[in-house]
Short mmCIF file of C-alpha atoms and ligand atoms in Angstrom, two decimals:
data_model
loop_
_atom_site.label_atom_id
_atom_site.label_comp_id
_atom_site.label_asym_id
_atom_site.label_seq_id
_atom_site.Cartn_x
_atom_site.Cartn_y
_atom_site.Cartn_z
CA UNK R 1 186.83 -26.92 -107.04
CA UNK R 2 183.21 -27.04 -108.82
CA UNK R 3 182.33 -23.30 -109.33
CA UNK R 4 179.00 -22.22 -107.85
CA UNK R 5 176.22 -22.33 -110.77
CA UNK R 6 172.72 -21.35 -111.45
CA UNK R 7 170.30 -21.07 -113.85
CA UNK R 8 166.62 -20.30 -114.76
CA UNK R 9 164.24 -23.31 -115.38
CA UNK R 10 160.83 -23.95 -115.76
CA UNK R 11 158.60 -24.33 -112.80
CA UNK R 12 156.59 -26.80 -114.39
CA UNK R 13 160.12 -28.33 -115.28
CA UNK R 14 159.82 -27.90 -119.31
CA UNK R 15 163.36 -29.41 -120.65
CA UNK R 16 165.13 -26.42 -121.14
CA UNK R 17 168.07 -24.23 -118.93
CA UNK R 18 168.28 -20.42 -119.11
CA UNK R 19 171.16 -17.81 -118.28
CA UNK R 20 170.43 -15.61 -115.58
CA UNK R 21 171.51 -12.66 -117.55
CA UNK R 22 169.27 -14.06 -120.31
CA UNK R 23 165.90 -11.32 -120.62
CA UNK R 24 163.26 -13.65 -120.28
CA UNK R 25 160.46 -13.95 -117.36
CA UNK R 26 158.13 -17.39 -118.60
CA UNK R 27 158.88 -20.64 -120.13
CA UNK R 28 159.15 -19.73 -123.46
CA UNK R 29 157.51 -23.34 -124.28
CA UNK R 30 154.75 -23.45 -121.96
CA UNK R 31 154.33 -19.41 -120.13
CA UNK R 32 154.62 -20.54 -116.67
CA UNK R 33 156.81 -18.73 -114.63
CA UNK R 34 160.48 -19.78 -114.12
CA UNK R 35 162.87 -20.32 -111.01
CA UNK R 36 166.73 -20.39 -110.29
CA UNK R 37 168.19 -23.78 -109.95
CA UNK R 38 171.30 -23.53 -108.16
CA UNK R 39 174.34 -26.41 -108.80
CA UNK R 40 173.85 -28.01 -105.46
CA UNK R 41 176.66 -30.42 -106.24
CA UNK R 42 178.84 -27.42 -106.18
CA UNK R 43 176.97 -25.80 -102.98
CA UNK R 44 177.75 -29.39 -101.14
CA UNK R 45 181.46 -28.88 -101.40
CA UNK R 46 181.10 -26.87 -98.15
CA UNK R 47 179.44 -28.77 -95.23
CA UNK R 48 177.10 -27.14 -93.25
CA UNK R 49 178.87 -26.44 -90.65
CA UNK R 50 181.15 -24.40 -92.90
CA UNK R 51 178.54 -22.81 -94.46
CA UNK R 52 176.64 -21.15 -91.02
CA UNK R 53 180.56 -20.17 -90.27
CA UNK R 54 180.67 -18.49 -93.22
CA UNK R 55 176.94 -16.50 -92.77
CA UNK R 56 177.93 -15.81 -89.44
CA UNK R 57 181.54 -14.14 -90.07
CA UNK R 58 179.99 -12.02 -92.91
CA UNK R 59 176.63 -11.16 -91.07
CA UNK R 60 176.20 -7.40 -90.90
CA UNK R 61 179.89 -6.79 -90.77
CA UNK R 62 181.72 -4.19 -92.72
CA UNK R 63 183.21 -6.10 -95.79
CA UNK R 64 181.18 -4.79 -98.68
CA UNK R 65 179.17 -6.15 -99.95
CA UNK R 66 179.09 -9.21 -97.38
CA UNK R 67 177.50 -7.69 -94.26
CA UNK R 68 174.08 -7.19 -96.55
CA UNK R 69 172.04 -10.59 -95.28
CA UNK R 70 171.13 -10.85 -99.12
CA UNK R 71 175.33 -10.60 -100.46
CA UNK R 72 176.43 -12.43 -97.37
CA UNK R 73 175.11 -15.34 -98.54
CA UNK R 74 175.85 -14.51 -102.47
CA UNK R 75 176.57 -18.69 -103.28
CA UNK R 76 173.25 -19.02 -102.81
CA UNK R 77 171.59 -16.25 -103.90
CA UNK R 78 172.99 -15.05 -107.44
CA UNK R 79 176.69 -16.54 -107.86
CA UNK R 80 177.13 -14.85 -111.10
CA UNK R 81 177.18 -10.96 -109.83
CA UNK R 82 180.82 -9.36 -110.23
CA UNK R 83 181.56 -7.34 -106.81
CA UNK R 84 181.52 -3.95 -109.19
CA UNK R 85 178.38 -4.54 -110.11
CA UNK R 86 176.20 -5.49 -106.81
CA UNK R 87 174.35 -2.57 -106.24
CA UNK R 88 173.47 -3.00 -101.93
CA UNK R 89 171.96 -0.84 -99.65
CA UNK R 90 173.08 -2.64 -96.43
CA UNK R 91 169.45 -4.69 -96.71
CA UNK R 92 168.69 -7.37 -94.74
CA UNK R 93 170.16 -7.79 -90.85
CA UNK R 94 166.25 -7.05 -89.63
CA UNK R 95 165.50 -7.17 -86.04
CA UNK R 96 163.62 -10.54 -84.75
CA UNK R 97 161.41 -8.76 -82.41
CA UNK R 98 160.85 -10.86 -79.76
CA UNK R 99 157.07 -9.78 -78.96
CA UNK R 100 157.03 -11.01 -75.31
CA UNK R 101 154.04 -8.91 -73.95
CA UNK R 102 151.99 -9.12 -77.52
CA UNK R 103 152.11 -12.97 -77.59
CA UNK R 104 151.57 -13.15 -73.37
CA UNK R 105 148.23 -11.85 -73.94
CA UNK R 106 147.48 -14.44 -76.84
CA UNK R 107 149.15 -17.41 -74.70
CA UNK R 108 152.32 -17.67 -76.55
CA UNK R 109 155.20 -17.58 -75.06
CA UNK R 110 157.62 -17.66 -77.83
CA UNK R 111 156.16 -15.24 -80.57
CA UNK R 112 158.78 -13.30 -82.95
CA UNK R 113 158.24 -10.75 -85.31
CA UNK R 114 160.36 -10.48 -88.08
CA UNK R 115 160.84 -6.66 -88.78
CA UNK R 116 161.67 -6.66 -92.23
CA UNK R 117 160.06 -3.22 -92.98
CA UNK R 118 163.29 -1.86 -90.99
CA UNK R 119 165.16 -1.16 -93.99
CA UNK R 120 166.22 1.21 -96.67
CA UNK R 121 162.68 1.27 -98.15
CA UNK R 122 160.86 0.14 -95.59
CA UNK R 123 159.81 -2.81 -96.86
CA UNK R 124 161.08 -6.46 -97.47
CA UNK R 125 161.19 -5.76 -101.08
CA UNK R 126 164.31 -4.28 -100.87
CA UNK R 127 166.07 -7.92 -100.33
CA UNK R 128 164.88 -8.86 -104.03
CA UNK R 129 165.50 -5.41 -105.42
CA UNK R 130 169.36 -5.62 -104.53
CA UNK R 131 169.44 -8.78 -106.93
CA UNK R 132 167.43 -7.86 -109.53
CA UNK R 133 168.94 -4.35 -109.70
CA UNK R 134 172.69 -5.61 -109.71
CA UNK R 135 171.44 -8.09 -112.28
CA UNK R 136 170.90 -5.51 -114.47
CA UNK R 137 173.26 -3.54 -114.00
CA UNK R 138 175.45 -6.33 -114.95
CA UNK R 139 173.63 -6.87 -117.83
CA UNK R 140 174.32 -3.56 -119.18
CA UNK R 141 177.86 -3.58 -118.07
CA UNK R 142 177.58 -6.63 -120.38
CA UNK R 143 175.81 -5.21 -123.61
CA UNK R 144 172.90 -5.78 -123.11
CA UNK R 145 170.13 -3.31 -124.55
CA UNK R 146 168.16 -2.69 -121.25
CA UNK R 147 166.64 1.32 -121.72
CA UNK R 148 164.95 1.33 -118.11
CA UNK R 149 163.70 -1.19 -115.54
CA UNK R 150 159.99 -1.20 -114.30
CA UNK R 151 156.98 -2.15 -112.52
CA UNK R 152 153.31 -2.42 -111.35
CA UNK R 153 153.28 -1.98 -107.86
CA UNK R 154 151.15 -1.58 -104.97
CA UNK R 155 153.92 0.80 -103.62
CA UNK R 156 156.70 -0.94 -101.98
CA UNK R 157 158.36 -2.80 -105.10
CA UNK R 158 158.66 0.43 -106.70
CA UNK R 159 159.95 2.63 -103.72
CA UNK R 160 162.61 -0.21 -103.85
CA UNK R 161 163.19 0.20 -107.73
CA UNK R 162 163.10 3.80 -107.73
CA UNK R 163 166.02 3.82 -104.96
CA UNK R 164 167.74 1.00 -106.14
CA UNK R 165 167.81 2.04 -109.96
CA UNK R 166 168.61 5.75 -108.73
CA UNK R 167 171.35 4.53 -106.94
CA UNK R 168 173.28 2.26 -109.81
CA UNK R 169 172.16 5.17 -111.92
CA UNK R 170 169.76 3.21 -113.84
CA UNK R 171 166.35 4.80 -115.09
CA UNK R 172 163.39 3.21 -113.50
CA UNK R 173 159.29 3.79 -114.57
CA UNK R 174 156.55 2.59 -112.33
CA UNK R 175 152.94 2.29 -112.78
CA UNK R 176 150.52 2.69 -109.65
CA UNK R 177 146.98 2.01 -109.49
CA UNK R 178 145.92 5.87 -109.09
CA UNK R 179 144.55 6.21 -105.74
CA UNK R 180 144.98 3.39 -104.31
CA UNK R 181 148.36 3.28 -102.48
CA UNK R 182 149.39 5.89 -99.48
CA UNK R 183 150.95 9.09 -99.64
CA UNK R 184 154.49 8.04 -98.42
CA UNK R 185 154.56 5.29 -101.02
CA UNK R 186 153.73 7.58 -103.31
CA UNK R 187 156.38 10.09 -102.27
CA UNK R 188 158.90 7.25 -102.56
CA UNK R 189 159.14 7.03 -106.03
CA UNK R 190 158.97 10.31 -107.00
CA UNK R 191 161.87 11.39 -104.59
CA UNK R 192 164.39 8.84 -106.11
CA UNK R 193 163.61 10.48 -109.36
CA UNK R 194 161.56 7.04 -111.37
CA UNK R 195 159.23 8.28 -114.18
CA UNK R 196 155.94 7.65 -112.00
CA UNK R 197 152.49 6.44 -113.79
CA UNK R 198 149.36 6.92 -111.92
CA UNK R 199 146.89 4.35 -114.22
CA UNK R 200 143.08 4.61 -113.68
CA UNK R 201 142.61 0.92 -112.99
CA UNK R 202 143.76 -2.02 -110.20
CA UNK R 203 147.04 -3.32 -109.57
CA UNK R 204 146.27 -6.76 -112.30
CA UNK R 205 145.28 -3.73 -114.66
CA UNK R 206 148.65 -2.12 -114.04
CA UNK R 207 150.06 -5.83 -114.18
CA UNK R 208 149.09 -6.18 -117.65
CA UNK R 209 150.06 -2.55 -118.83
CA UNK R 210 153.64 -3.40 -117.54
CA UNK R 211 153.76 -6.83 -118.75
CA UNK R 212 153.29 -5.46 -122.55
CA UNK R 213 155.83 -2.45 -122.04
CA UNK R 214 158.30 -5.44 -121.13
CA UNK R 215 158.10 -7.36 -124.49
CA UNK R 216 157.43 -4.44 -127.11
CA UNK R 217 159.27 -1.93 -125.56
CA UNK R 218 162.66 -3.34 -124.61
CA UNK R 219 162.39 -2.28 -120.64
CA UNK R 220 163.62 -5.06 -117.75
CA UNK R 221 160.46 -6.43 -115.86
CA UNK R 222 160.69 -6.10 -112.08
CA UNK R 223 157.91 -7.33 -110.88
CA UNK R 224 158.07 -10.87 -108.51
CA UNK R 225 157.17 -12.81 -111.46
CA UNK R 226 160.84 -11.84 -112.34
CA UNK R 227 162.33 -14.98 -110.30
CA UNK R 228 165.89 -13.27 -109.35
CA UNK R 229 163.64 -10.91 -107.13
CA UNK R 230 162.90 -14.27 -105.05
CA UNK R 231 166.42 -15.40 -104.65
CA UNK R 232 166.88 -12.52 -102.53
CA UNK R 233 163.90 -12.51 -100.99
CA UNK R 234 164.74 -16.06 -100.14
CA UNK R 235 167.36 -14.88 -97.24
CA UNK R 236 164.35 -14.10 -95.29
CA UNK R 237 163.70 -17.48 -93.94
CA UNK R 238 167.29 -18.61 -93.63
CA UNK R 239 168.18 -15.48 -91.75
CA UNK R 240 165.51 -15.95 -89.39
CA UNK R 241 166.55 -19.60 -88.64
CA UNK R 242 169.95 -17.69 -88.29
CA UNK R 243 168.68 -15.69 -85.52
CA UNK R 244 167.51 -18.39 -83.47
CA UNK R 245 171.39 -20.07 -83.98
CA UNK R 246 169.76 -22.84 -86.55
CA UNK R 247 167.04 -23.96 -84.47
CA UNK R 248 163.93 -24.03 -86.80
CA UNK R 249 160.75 -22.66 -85.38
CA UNK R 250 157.51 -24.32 -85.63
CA UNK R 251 155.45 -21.72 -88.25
CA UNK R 252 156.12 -18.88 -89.90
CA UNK R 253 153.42 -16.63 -90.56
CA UNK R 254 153.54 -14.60 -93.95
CA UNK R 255 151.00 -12.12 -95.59
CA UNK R 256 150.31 -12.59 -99.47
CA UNK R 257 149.27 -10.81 -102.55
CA UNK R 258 151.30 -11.57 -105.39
CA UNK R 259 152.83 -14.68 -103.35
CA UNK R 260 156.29 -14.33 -104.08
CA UNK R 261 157.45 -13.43 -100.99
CA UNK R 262 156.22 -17.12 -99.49
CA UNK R 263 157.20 -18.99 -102.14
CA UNK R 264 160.86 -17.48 -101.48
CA UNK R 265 160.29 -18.39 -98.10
CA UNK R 266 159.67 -21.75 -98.55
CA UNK R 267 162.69 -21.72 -101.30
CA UNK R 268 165.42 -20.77 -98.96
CA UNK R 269 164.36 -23.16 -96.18
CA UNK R 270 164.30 -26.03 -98.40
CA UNK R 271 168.04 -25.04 -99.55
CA UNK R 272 169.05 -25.18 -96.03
CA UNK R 273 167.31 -28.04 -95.41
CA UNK R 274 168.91 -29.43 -98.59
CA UNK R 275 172.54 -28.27 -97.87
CA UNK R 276 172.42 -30.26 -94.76
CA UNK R 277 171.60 -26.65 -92.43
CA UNK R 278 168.52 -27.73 -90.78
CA UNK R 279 166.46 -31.16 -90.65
CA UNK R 280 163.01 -30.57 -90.27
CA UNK R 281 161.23 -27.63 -91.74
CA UNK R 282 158.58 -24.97 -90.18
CA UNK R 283 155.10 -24.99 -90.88
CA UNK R 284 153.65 -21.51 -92.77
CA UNK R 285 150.70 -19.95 -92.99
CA UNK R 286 150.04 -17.70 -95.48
CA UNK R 287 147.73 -14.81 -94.28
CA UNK R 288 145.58 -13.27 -96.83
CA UNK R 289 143.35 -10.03 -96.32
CA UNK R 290 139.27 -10.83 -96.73
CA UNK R 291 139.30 -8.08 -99.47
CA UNK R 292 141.42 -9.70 -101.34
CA UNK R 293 141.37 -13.81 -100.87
CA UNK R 294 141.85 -15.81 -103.52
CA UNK R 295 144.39 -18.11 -102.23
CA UNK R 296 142.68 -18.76 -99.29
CA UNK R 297 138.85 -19.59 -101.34
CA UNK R 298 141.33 -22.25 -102.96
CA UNK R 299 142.66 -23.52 -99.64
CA UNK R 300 139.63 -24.16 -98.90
CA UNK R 301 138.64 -26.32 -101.73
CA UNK R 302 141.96 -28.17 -101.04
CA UNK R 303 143.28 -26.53 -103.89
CA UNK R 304 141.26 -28.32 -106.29
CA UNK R 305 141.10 -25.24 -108.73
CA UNK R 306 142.12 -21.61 -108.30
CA UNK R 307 139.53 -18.54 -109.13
CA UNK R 308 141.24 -15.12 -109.64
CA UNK R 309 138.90 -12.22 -108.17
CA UNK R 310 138.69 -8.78 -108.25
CA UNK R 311 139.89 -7.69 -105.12
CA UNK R 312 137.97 -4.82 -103.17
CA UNK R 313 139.05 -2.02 -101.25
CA UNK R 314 141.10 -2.80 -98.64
CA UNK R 315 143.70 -0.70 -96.00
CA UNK R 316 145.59 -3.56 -96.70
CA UNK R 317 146.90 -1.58 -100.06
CA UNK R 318 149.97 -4.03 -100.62
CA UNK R 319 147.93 -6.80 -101.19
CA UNK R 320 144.56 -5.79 -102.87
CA UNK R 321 145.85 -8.28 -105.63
CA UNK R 322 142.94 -10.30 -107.20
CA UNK R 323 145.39 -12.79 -109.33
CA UNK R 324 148.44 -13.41 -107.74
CA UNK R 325 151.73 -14.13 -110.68
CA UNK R 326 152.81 -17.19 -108.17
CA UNK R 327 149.85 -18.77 -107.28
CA UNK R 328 151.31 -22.12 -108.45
CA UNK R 329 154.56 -21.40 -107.12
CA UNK R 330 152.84 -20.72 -103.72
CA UNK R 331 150.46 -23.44 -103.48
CA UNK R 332 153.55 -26.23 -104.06
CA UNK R 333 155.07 -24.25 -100.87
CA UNK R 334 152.16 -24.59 -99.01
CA UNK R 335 152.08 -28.25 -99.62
CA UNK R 336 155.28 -28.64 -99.24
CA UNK R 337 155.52 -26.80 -95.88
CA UNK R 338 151.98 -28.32 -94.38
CA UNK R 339 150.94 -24.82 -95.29
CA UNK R 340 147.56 -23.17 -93.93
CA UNK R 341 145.66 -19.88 -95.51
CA UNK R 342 143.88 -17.61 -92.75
CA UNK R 343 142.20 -14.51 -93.35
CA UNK R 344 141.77 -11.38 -91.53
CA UNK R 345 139.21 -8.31 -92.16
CA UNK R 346 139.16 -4.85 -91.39
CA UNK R 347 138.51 -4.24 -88.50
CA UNK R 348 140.60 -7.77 -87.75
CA UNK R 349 143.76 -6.66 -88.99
CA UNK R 350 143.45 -2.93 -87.27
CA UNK R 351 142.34 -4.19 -84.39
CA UNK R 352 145.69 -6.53 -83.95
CA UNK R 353 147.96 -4.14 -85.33
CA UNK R 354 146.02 -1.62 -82.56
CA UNK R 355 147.00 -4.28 -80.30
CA UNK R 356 150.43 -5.06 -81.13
CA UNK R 357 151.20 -1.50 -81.21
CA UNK R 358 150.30 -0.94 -77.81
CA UNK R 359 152.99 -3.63 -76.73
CA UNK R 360 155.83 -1.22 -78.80
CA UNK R 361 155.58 -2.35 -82.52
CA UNK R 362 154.60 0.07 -84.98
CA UNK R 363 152.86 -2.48 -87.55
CA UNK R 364 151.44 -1.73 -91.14
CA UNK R 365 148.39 -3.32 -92.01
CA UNK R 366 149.44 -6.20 -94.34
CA UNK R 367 151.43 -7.38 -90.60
CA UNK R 368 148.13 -6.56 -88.88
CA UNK R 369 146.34 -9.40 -91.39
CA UNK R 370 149.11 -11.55 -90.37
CA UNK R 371 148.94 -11.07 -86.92
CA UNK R 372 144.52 -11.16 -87.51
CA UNK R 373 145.54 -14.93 -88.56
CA UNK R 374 148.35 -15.62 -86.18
CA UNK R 375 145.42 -14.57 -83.42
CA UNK R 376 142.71 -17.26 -85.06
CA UNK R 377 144.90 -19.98 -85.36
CA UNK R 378 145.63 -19.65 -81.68
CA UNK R 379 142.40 -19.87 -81.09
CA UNK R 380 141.42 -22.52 -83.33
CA UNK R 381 144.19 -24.45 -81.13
CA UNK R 382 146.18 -24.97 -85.24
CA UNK R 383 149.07 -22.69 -83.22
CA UNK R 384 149.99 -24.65 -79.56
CA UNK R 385 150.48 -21.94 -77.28
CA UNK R 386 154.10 -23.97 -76.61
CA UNK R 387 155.17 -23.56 -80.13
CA UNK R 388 157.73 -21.15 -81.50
CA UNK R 389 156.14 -18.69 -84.51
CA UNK R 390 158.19 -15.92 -86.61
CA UNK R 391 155.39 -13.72 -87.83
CA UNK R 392 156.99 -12.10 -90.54
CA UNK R 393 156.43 -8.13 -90.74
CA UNK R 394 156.34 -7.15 -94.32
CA UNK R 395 156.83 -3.26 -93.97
CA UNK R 396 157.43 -0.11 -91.85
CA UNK R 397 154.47 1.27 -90.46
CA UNK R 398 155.54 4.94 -91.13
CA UNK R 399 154.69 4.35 -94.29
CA UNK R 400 151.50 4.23 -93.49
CA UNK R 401 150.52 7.51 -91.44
CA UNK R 402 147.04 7.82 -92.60
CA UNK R 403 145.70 4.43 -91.68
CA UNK R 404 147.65 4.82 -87.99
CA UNK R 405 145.99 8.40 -87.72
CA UNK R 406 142.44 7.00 -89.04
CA UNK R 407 142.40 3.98 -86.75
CA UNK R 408 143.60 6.17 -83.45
CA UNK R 409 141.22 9.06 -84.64
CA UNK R 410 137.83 6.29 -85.03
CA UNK R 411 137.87 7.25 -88.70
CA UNK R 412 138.92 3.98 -90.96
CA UNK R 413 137.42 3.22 -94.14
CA UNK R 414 136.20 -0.38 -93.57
CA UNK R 415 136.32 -0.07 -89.65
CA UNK R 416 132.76 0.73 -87.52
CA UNK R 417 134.42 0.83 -84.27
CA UNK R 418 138.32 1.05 -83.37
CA UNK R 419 138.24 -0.30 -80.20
CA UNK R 420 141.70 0.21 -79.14
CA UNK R 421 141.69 4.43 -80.36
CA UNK R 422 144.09 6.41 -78.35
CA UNK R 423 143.33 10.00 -78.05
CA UNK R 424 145.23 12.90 -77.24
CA UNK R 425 143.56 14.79 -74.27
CA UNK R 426 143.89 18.50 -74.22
CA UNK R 427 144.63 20.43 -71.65
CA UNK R 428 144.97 23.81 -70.66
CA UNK R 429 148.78 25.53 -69.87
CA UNK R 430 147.42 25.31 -66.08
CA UNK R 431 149.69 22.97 -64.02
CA UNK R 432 146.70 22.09 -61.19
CA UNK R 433 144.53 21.42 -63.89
CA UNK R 434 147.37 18.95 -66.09
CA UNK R 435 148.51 17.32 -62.64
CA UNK R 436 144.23 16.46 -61.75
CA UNK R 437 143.84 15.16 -65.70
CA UNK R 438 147.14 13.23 -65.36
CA UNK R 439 145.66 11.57 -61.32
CA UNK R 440 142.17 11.48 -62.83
CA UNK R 441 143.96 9.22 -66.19
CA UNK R 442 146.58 7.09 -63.93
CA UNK R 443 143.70 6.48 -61.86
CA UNK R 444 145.23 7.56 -58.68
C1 LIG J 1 154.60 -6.86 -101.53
C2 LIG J 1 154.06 -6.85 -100.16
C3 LIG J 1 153.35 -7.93 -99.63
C4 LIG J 1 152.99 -9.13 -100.43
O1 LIG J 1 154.04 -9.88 -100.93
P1 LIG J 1 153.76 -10.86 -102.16
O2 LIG J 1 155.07 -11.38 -102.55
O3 LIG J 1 153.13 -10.01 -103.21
O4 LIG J 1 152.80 -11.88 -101.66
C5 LIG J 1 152.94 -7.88 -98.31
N1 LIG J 1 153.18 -6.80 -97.56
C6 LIG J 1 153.83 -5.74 -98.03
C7 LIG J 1 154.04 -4.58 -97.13
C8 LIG J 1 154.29 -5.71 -99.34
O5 LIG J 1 154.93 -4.64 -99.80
ZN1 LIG J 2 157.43 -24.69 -119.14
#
């Protein structure tokens, strides 16, 4: 039997194949970024049908480190990783919320939400860290001269380095736009004991400071411009189809900064597609916030040419990103994919998260610009109201307190009126007087 193979190539498709243990991030001949090829020859040994057997037996069950959703599908992900040297955190398995009362009031019927911020983090970022940390760690195991791993982040890619690294025992720096990501996120880092940078600039300035640290000072790049974070990341979309036992729904809905996370999207569902798992793919929409919308100004100039920005202030945190690493890599997905680009503002994105909260989510504000979109394309009649859309929840909105106790106490940066603020009403410790405020509320 063909052994399952994969290797880093240009995505411009420069001649040229690199190891996946091999330190490099760009095309050393032309600097755009590079993806994993995987030996699909190999991968077509095993028909389809034995290949959703084999997801399905390992999928969340106790043989480490199969039941992860990222390790039970390892062929396809990073074939090269020695068992002793995956480091997993269980990630993946994420509910697919099935937001019955959320999409009644919008007209659809069939409305999921993909609640990948219900894991060890808290965000999806965790199914890219697994890869990228056991990488390393097999790397090292290997020789290789790797000192520490880091990143820029806007807060979730390093609470997933800092816990990852801390867990394989590897050390991990971050650098954080100072002020400009939320207390828990914060917290994160600094709890799983990384060497935390608070830079006086925007997440492309911390980009660039993290970039240089990478080739003069001999640490491992994390960021998503480090493609082995996407092969992970690329589970999402074929665990989702998963869920719904291989039917494909119509669109996916997806919020971007950086735009790794939908180009892995698109990635995995075009290996399913390509291994024979599915035959038709979804449609996705990328959702960007209005702060921060550079892929969506492009959209809608067809693409002709892209502008980096600098983003603006945004409760959005995780994606105030003015020039997104894989722009190119996302704009091939959305034509690939019959892609869209919506936006959501402010009060747009509070307003739905406000909304979809009140139906039992607990949303963070990069789902609330997704949802923002999801709600306009309804309208707009883009969405039917008979199709089936996976709206894919980036994070865990406990990690972001401040912007749930801002909206709910009328007090958001960005936001004139919360319509949908839920106060508590105090009472006195006086039974007659709780029972009339409880009638007076219930309307009785
Ligand atoms: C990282 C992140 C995003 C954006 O993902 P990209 O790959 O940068 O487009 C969206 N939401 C949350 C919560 C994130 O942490
Ligand atoms: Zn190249």
């Amino acid at each position: 039997m063909r052994p399952y193979r994969a290797h880093f190539r240009c995505i411009t498709r420069c001649p040229g194949e690199y190891q996946l243990d091999e330190v490099l991030y760009r095309c050393p001949k032309c600097g755009n970024l590079l993806e994993v090829v995987h030996d699909m020859e190999a991968l077509q040994q095993r028909s389809a049908a034995e290949w959703k057997k084999l997801f399905e037996d390992r999928y969340m069950r106790t043989d480490w480190p199969h039941g992860s959703g990222v390790w039970g599908k390892r062929e396809w992900v990073h074939p090269h990783i020695r068992n002793e040297n995956v480091v997993s955190m269980y990630e993946g398995g994420s509910n697919l919320f099935w937001a019955q009362r959320y999409g009644a009031k919008l007209g659809v019927e069939d409305l999921w939400v993909k609640l990948c911020g219900n894991s060890h983090t808290g965000s999806f970022k965790d199914l890219g860290m697994t890869v990228l940390m056991s990488a390393v760690k097999q790397m090292i195991a290997d020789g290789k001269p790797i000192s520490a791993v880091a990143c820029a982040s806007t807060g979730d890619t390093s609470a997933a380095l800092a816990a990852y690294a801390a867990a394989a025992g590897i050390r991990a720096i971050v650098i954080l736009p100072r002020g400009k990501i939320s207390t828990a996120q914060l917290v994160q880092p600094l709890a799983n004991g990384a060497t935390v940078l608070a830079l006086e600039g925007n997440f492309d300035d911390c980009m660039k400071v993290v970039q240089r640290l990478a080739a003069e000072e001999g640490v491992y790049l994390a960021n998503s411009m480090n493609s082995l974070r996407v092969e992970g990341q690329k589970t999402v979309g074929i665990e989702i189809v998963q869920q719904f036992d291989w039917r494909v729904p119509d669109w996916i809905i997806i919020p971007g900064g950086n735009l790794g996370n939908v180009s892995a999207l698109g990635a995995g569902l075009k290996m399913m597609r390509e291994l024979g798992l599915v035959n038709k793919l979804p449609r996705i929409c990328v959702a960007q916030v209005e702060a921060a919308n550079p892929l969506y100004l492009a959209y809608k100039n067809g693409f002709d040419k892209f502008e980096p920005m600098v983003p603006q202030t945004t409760l959005a945190s995780a994606i105030q990103i003015g020039n997104p690493v894989s722009v190119k890599k996302a704009i091939r997905t959305l034509q690939e994919f019959d892609g869209v680009v919506e936006q959501a503002n402010e009060t747009e994105l509070a307003d739905a998260v406000a909304r979809a909260d009140a139906t039992g989510m607990f949303c963070c504000p990069h789902t609330g610009v997704a949802l923002g979109a999801l709600e306009k394309l309804v309208a707009a009649g883009t969405i039917r109201r008979s199709d089936t859309v996976v709206v894919v929840s980036t994070a865990n909105g406990l990690k972001f307190t401040d912007f749930k106790v801002g909206y709910h106490q009328g007090k958001l940066p960005g936001v004139p009126v919360c319509q949908y603020a839920n106060h508590p009403v105090e009472v006195p410790n006086d039974y007659g007087k709780v029972r009339d405020t409880v009638r007076r509320l219930l309307g009785a």
